[in-house]
Short mmCIF file of C-alpha atoms and ligand atoms in Angstrom, two decimals:
data_model
loop_
_atom_site.label_atom_id
_atom_site.label_comp_id
_atom_site.label_asym_id
_atom_site.label_seq_id
_atom_site.Cartn_x
_atom_site.Cartn_y
_atom_site.Cartn_z
CA MET A 1198 96.82 4.65 -15.80
CA GLU A 1199 97.23 3.41 -12.26
CA GLU A 1200 97.65 6.97 -10.98
CA GLU A 1201 94.67 8.05 -13.01
CA LEU A 1202 92.55 5.25 -11.39
CA ALA A 1203 93.61 6.13 -7.96
CA ARG A 1204 92.73 9.78 -8.59
CA LEU A 1205 89.26 8.83 -9.96
CA ARG A 1206 88.59 6.64 -7.03
CA GLU A 1207 89.51 9.28 -4.47
CA ALA A 1208 87.54 12.02 -6.27
CA ALA A 1209 84.44 9.69 -6.45
CA LEU A 1210 84.55 8.79 -2.73
CA ALA A 1211 84.92 12.42 -1.74
CA GLU A 1212 81.95 13.54 -3.90
CA ILE A 1213 79.81 10.70 -2.53
CA ALA A 1214 80.63 11.69 1.05
CA ALA A 1215 79.62 15.22 0.27
CA CYS A 1216 76.21 14.35 -1.15
CA GLY A 1217 73.34 15.88 0.88
CA THR A 1218 70.39 14.39 -0.99
CA GLU A 1219 69.53 11.17 -2.92
CA ALA A 1220 69.30 13.19 -6.13
CA GLU A 1221 72.82 14.49 -5.77
CA LEU A 1222 74.04 10.94 -5.01
CA GLU A 1223 72.39 9.59 -8.19
CA ALA A 1224 74.10 12.29 -10.22
CA VAL A 1225 77.53 11.31 -8.80
CA ARG A 1226 76.77 7.62 -9.46
CA VAL A 1227 75.99 8.35 -13.06
CA ARG A 1228 79.10 10.43 -13.48
CA TYR A 1229 81.35 7.54 -12.38
CA LEU A 1230 79.37 4.36 -12.98
CA GLY A 1231 76.83 5.24 -15.65
CA ARG A 1232 77.09 4.00 -19.29
CA LYS A 1233 79.49 7.00 -20.09
CA GLY A 1234 80.81 7.30 -16.50
CA SER A 1235 84.56 7.79 -15.86
CA LEU A 1236 85.17 4.35 -14.39
CA THR A 1237 83.06 2.64 -17.12
CA GLU A 1238 85.35 4.44 -19.62
CA ALA A 1239 88.41 3.13 -17.72
CA VAL A 1240 87.13 -0.41 -18.13
CA ARG A 1241 86.80 0.16 -21.88
CA GLY A 1242 90.34 1.67 -21.96
CA LEU A 1243 91.75 -1.68 -20.86
CA GLY A 1244 91.54 -2.75 -24.50
CA ARG A 1245 94.28 -0.37 -25.40
CA VAL A 1246 96.71 -1.54 -22.73
CA PRO A 1247 99.43 -4.07 -23.74
CA PRO A 1248 98.17 -7.60 -23.02
CA ALA A 1249 100.82 -8.33 -20.47
CA GLU A 1250 99.64 -5.43 -18.23
CA ARG A 1251 95.96 -6.12 -18.56
CA PRO A 1252 95.36 -8.59 -15.72
CA ALA A 1253 96.96 -6.45 -12.99
CA LEU A 1254 95.39 -3.25 -14.29
CA GLY A 1255 91.96 -5.04 -14.71
CA ALA A 1256 92.04 -5.99 -11.06
CA LEU A 1257 92.76 -2.41 -10.01
CA VAL A 1258 89.85 -1.11 -12.20
CA ASN A 1259 87.48 -3.68 -10.56
CA GLN A 1260 88.60 -2.77 -7.09
CA ALA A 1261 88.00 0.89 -7.78
CA LYS A 1262 84.51 0.13 -9.31
CA GLU A 1263 83.59 -2.02 -6.27
CA ALA A 1264 84.75 0.56 -3.78
CA VAL A 1265 82.78 3.34 -5.50
CA GLU A 1266 79.64 1.08 -5.76
CA ALA A 1267 79.85 0.13 -2.07
CA ALA A 1268 80.19 3.80 -1.12
CA VAL A 1269 77.13 4.66 -3.20
CA ALA A 1270 75.09 2.01 -1.44
CA VAL A 1271 76.13 3.06 2.03
CA ALA A 1272 75.47 6.77 1.22
CA GLY A 1273 72.07 5.78 -0.29
CA GLU A 1274 70.93 4.15 2.95
CA ARG A 1275 72.26 7.13 4.99
CA LEU A 1276 70.35 9.65 2.88
CA ALA A 1277 67.13 7.57 2.81
CA ALA A 1278 67.17 7.28 6.54
CA ALA A 1279 67.78 11.01 6.92
CA ARG A 1280 64.74 11.71 4.53
CA LEU A 1281 62.56 9.36 6.49
CA ALA A 1282 63.55 11.05 9.79
CA GLU A 1283 62.96 14.53 8.30
CA SER A 1284 59.49 13.57 7.03
CA LEU A 1285 58.52 12.04 10.32
CA ALA A 1286 59.57 15.18 12.03
CA HIS A 1287 57.58 17.27 9.75
CA ASP A 1288 54.40 15.28 9.11
CA ARG A 1289 53.90 14.21 12.67
CA ILE A 1290 50.63 12.36 13.41
CA ASP A 1291 48.91 13.12 16.70
CA VAL A 1292 47.59 9.69 17.58
CA THR A 1293 45.76 11.08 20.54
CA LEU A 1294 43.18 12.93 18.34
CA PRO A 1295 39.93 11.07 18.20
CA GLY A 1296 39.34 9.41 14.77
CA ARG A 1297 36.55 10.48 12.44
CA ARG A 1298 33.68 8.02 12.93
CA ARG A 1299 32.04 6.87 9.74
CA PRO A 1300 28.34 6.65 10.05
CA ARG A 1301 27.27 3.04 9.75
CA GLY A 1302 23.93 2.22 8.19
CA HIS A 1303 21.71 -0.64 9.27
CA ALA A 1304 18.75 -2.53 7.93
CA HIS A 1305 15.35 -0.88 7.71
CA PRO A 1306 12.86 -2.24 10.37
CA LEU A 1307 10.64 -3.71 7.66
CA ARG A 1308 13.65 -5.54 6.31
CA LEU A 1309 14.56 -6.81 9.77
CA VAL A 1310 11.02 -8.25 10.27
CA GLU A 1311 11.06 -9.71 6.66
CA ASP A 1312 14.32 -11.44 7.38
CA GLU A 1313 12.94 -12.80 10.59
CA ILE A 1314 9.83 -14.18 8.86
CA VAL A 1315 11.77 -15.69 5.98
CA ASP A 1316 14.31 -17.32 8.30
CA VAL A 1317 11.59 -19.32 10.05
CA PHE A 1318 10.45 -20.72 6.72
CA VAL A 1319 13.98 -21.36 5.45
CA GLY A 1320 14.41 -23.38 8.75
CA MET A 1321 11.49 -25.53 7.59
CA GLY A 1322 13.07 -26.19 4.21
CA PHE A 1323 11.46 -23.48 2.19
CA GLN A 1324 13.33 -21.87 -0.81
CA VAL A 1325 13.29 -18.11 -1.32
CA ALA A 1326 11.99 -16.69 -4.58
CA GLU A 1327 11.29 -13.29 -5.96
CA GLY A 1328 9.42 -11.91 -8.97
CA PRO A 1329 8.73 -8.70 -10.90
CA GLU A 1330 6.75 -5.84 -9.41
CA VAL A 1331 5.33 -4.86 -12.73
CA GLU A 1332 2.96 -7.63 -13.70
CA ASP A 1333 0.32 -8.41 -16.28
CA ASP A 1334 -3.30 -9.36 -15.79
CA TYR A 1335 -2.63 -13.05 -16.40
CA HIS A 1336 -0.11 -13.61 -13.59
CA ASN A 1337 -1.74 -11.16 -11.10
CA PHE A 1338 -5.40 -12.19 -11.64
CA ALA A 1339 -6.40 -14.65 -14.34
CA ALA A 1340 -4.13 -17.51 -13.56
CA LEU A 1341 -5.05 -17.09 -9.87
CA ASN A 1342 -8.70 -17.84 -10.56
CA PHE A 1343 -9.94 -14.20 -10.36
CA GLY A 1344 -13.19 -14.01 -12.42
CA ALA A 1345 -13.27 -11.63 -15.37
CA ASP A 1346 -15.43 -9.22 -13.37
CA HIS A 1347 -13.74 -9.54 -10.00
CA PRO A 1348 -13.67 -6.11 -8.29
CA ALA A 1349 -9.93 -6.38 -7.48
CA ARG A 1350 -9.39 -5.70 -11.20
CA ASP A 1351 -11.04 -2.34 -10.88
CA ALA A 1352 -8.90 0.71 -11.45
CA GLN A 1353 -10.10 1.92 -8.03
CA ASP A 1354 -8.13 -0.89 -6.39
CA THR A 1355 -5.31 -1.65 -8.75
CA LEU A 1356 -2.58 0.68 -10.14
CA PHE A 1357 -2.45 0.13 -13.90
CA LEU A 1358 0.46 1.37 -15.94
CA ALA A 1359 -0.01 3.73 -18.84
CA ASP A 1360 2.59 1.87 -20.93
CA GLY A 1361 0.36 -1.03 -21.82
CA PRO A 1362 -3.32 -1.98 -21.61
CA ASP A 1363 -2.34 -5.03 -19.55
CA LEU A 1364 0.39 -3.79 -17.27
CA LEU A 1365 -0.09 -3.15 -13.64
CA LEU A 1366 1.84 -3.01 -10.31
CA ARG A 1367 1.32 -6.36 -8.61
CA THR A 1368 -1.37 -6.19 -5.93
CA HIS A 1369 0.04 -9.15 -4.16
CA THR A 1370 3.08 -11.53 -4.26
CA SER A 1371 0.83 -14.39 -5.53
CA PRO A 1372 1.88 -13.91 -9.22
CA VAL A 1373 5.31 -15.33 -8.16
CA GLN A 1374 3.39 -18.54 -7.26
CA ILE A 1375 2.30 -18.73 -10.85
CA ARG A 1376 5.73 -17.93 -12.37
CA TYR A 1377 7.49 -20.33 -10.02
CA MET A 1378 5.07 -23.25 -10.47
CA ARG A 1379 5.10 -22.86 -14.28
CA ALA A 1380 8.87 -23.13 -14.27
CA THR A 1381 9.23 -25.92 -11.62
CA GLN A 1382 7.73 -29.37 -10.93
CA PRO A 1383 6.56 -30.41 -7.43
CA PRO A 1384 7.57 -31.18 -4.80
CA LEU A 1385 8.22 -27.58 -3.84
CA ARG A 1386 8.26 -25.36 -0.80
CA VAL A 1387 8.77 -21.66 -1.54
CA VAL A 1388 8.56 -18.37 0.44
CA VAL A 1389 8.33 -15.12 -1.53
CA PRO A 1390 8.99 -11.75 0.20
CA GLY A 1391 8.23 -8.60 -1.77
CA THR A 1392 6.69 -5.11 -2.33
CA VAL A 1393 3.09 -4.81 -3.52
CA TYR A 1394 0.87 -1.97 -4.54
CA ARG A 1395 -2.74 -0.95 -4.15
CA ARG A 1396 -4.61 2.11 -4.93
CA ASP A 1397 -4.88 3.36 -1.33
CA ASP A 1398 -4.34 6.76 0.20
CA LEU A 1399 -1.56 6.93 2.76
CA ASP A 1400 -2.89 7.06 6.30
CA PRO A 1401 -1.97 5.55 9.59
CA THR A 1402 -3.31 2.06 8.56
CA HIS A 1403 -2.97 2.08 4.75
CA SER A 1404 -0.24 2.63 2.30
CA PRO A 1405 -0.27 2.47 -1.56
CA MET A 1406 2.95 0.46 -1.26
CA PHE A 1407 3.43 -2.31 1.32
CA GLN A 1408 5.28 -5.48 2.04
CA GLN A 1409 4.05 -9.05 1.88
CA VAL A 1410 5.49 -12.43 2.39
CA GLU A 1411 3.85 -15.33 0.38
CA GLY A 1412 4.46 -18.98 0.94
CA PHE A 1413 3.36 -22.08 -0.79
CA MET A 1414 3.99 -25.88 -0.79
CA VAL A 1415 2.97 -28.36 -3.46
CA ASP A 1416 3.45 -32.11 -3.27
CA GLU A 1417 1.51 -35.33 -3.37
CA ARG A 1418 -0.89 -35.68 -0.39
CA VAL A 1419 -0.53 -32.19 1.08
CA SER A 1420 -3.49 -31.47 3.33
CA PHE A 1421 -4.95 -28.70 5.41
CA ALA A 1422 -3.28 -30.29 8.43
CA ASP A 1423 0.13 -29.56 6.86
CA LEU A 1424 -0.95 -25.87 6.32
CA LYS A 1425 -2.02 -25.67 9.95
CA GLY A 1426 1.19 -27.31 11.25
CA VAL A 1427 3.43 -25.02 9.25
CA LEU A 1428 1.49 -21.78 10.22
CA VAL A 1429 1.18 -22.53 13.88
CA HIS A 1430 4.83 -23.32 14.15
CA PHE A 1431 5.65 -20.15 12.19
CA LEU A 1432 3.46 -17.88 14.38
CA ARG A 1433 4.68 -19.37 17.64
CA ARG A 1434 8.32 -18.94 16.49
CA LEU A 1435 7.49 -15.34 15.80
CA PHE A 1436 5.26 -14.30 18.66
CA GLY A 1437 6.17 -16.92 21.38
CA ALA A 1438 5.58 -20.63 22.10
CA GLU A 1439 2.37 -20.02 24.02
CA THR A 1440 0.64 -17.77 21.43
CA GLY A 1441 -2.95 -18.72 20.69
CA VAL A 1442 -3.70 -19.33 17.06
CA ARG A 1443 -7.15 -19.76 15.43
CA PHE A 1444 -8.31 -20.51 11.85
CA ARG A 1445 -11.61 -18.90 10.63
CA PRO A 1446 -13.22 -19.88 7.34
CA SER A 1447 -12.80 -17.20 4.67
CA PHE A 1448 -12.77 -16.80 0.91
CA PHE A 1449 -10.08 -16.06 -1.66
CA PRO A 1450 -10.31 -16.77 -5.32
CA PHE A 1451 -7.05 -18.73 -5.49
CA THR A 1452 -7.60 -21.05 -2.48
CA GLU A 1453 -10.34 -23.50 -1.57
CA PRO A 1454 -11.01 -23.98 1.26
CA SER A 1455 -9.67 -20.71 2.58
CA ALA A 1456 -9.03 -19.47 6.06
CA GLU A 1457 -8.10 -16.39 7.89
CA VAL A 1458 -5.66 -16.87 10.69
CA ASP A 1459 -5.68 -14.93 14.04
CA ILE A 1460 -3.29 -14.81 16.90
CA ALA A 1461 -4.34 -13.97 20.43
CA CYS A 1462 -3.69 -10.22 21.09
CA VAL A 1463 -0.03 -9.72 21.75
CA ARG A 1464 -0.90 -7.18 24.39
CA CYS A 1465 -3.96 -8.09 26.45
CA ALA A 1466 -4.47 -11.82 25.73
CA ALA A 1467 -0.76 -12.48 26.32
CA ALA A 1468 -1.18 -10.78 29.72
CA GLY A 1469 -3.97 -13.32 30.63
CA ALA A 1470 -6.91 -11.04 30.75
CA ALA A 1471 -8.97 -9.42 27.96
CA ASP A 1472 -8.86 -5.66 28.11
CA PRO A 1473 -11.92 -3.98 26.57
CA ALA A 1474 -9.91 -0.80 26.15
CA CYS A 1475 -6.83 -2.55 24.52
CA ARG A 1476 -5.38 -0.33 21.86
CA VAL A 1477 -3.92 -3.23 19.88
CA CYS A 1478 -6.98 -5.42 19.51
CA ARG A 1479 -9.68 -2.85 20.44
CA GLY A 1480 -11.07 -5.38 22.93
CA ARG A 1481 -11.56 -8.22 20.45
CA GLN A 1482 -8.61 -10.28 21.97
CA TRP A 1483 -7.70 -11.64 18.52
CA LEU A 1484 -5.58 -10.17 15.73
CA GLU A 1485 -6.01 -10.95 12.14
CA ILE A 1486 -2.53 -11.93 10.97
CA LEU A 1487 -2.66 -13.79 7.68
CA GLY A 1488 -4.77 -15.46 4.95
CA ALA A 1489 -4.23 -18.97 3.73
CA GLY A 1490 -5.83 -22.02 2.17
CA MET A 1491 -5.44 -24.99 -0.16
CA ILE A 1492 -4.36 -23.90 -3.65
CA HIS A 1493 -7.57 -23.91 -5.88
CA PRO A 1494 -7.57 -26.72 -8.56
CA ASN A 1495 -7.99 -24.06 -11.20
CA VAL A 1496 -4.72 -22.49 -10.13
CA LEU A 1497 -2.88 -25.84 -10.31
CA ARG A 1498 -4.40 -26.50 -13.75
CA ALA A 1499 -3.29 -22.99 -14.89
CA VAL A 1500 0.32 -23.90 -14.28
CA GLY A 1501 0.06 -27.36 -15.84
CA TYR A 1502 -0.21 -29.46 -12.69
CA ASP A 1503 -2.75 -32.22 -12.28
CA PRO A 1504 -4.96 -31.51 -9.18
CA GLU A 1505 -5.75 -35.17 -9.01
CA THR A 1506 -2.07 -36.04 -8.31
CA VAL A 1507 -0.70 -32.95 -6.46
CA GLN A 1508 -2.11 -30.55 -3.89
CA GLY A 1509 -0.79 -27.52 -2.23
CA PHE A 1510 -1.37 -24.84 0.22
CA ALA A 1511 -0.57 -21.09 0.10
CA PHE A 1512 -0.52 -18.26 2.60
CA GLY A 1513 0.18 -14.56 2.56
CA LEU A 1514 0.87 -12.07 5.23
CA GLY A 1515 1.61 -8.35 5.56
CA THR A 1516 5.17 -7.71 6.77
CA ASP A 1517 4.16 -4.19 7.79
CA ARG A 1518 1.36 -5.53 10.06
CA ILE A 1519 3.86 -7.94 11.78
CA ALA A 1520 6.31 -5.06 12.19
CA ILE A 1521 3.57 -2.85 13.78
CA LEU A 1522 2.79 -5.61 16.23
CA ARG A 1523 6.50 -6.47 16.86
CA TYR A 1524 7.60 -2.91 17.60
CA GLY A 1525 4.34 -1.46 19.03
CA ILE A 1526 4.09 1.17 16.33
CA GLU A 1527 0.76 2.84 15.72
CA ASP A 1528 1.34 4.63 12.44
CA LEU A 1529 2.27 2.73 9.32
CA ARG A 1530 3.58 5.84 7.63
CA LEU A 1531 6.64 5.99 9.86
CA PHE A 1532 7.98 2.96 7.96
CA TYR A 1533 7.80 4.82 4.67
CA GLU A 1534 8.77 8.36 5.59
CA ASN A 1535 12.35 7.19 6.27
CA ASP A 1536 13.04 9.76 8.97
CA LEU A 1537 16.53 8.76 10.26
CA ARG A 1538 15.45 9.68 13.84
CA PHE A 1539 12.94 6.84 13.61
CA LEU A 1540 14.98 4.37 11.59
CA ALA A 1541 18.05 4.72 13.91
CA GLN A 1542 15.95 3.18 16.73
CA PHE A 1543 16.08 -0.27 15.08
CA PRO A 1544 19.68 -1.52 15.44
CA SER A 1545 20.22 -4.82 13.56
ZN1 ZN B 1091 -5.62 -6.65 23.06
#
């Protein structure tokens, strides 16, 4: 038995030393140390040895096992290191090659301007809200105090959907006012960016799809002075602290009184002298920038508010128009054609 053990041990160590791959090593390990391996069998054979000889022989068997296990571990490390060295030599990476640059997208110029507008109002404590682009007559017109025969309801101006007699693409972001106010009690300050649709042909100054930002505030004792304060602050944040702002009386069904708000021409008035040939204002010195007013009592009633207790103001502006002025672009279509050569000029 002792000679047999010594022979097994020598044979195992020799085979391990001769292994050239990790697979060969594993085969040798199984042959000696596996469930039916020679050394494992030797451990089992101890049962047949006379009890007096067992302790000495058991110690020898264990020594042989440990010696083979240790040799397997050492050979395993040697073979793994050799495999790594080989694969490094074969699959060499040339770190001096330039990497492949992934094209990185950025925000659309209209989105950049929209973010800029919304940020100013968020800074004044306004919440941001959005609403559906497919609307019905009630939210888009009726609740906003449009009379039953108002021309805006005409199919020449509004894009109706064939799916239902009442469905249309919203012509302004104001239906979100109605939805928000019906779901919420004052006080509230909300700004609503979004896409709106009108039945227009695409030309340098019109598009059937364009962007608006709507804002409104409702609380006790809100006055036209609050509206003025908020809008003047907003326009000066956007166009510069010295920008001239003027309010002109106007009419909208959903506000009373209503105003149109102009800023001094960003090109010629800012330069200090009116230029009759100015391309931006066409010599008028003022640029129409937004519409606003005090929310009509009928609108407040339509959403369940009491106009005797709360008042509000609302305003709406065209994001496209601001973007045109901001970037000095003369053709609105550029924003919607999505030519990458154009879009790439507006890094965020
Ligand atoms: Zn001008």
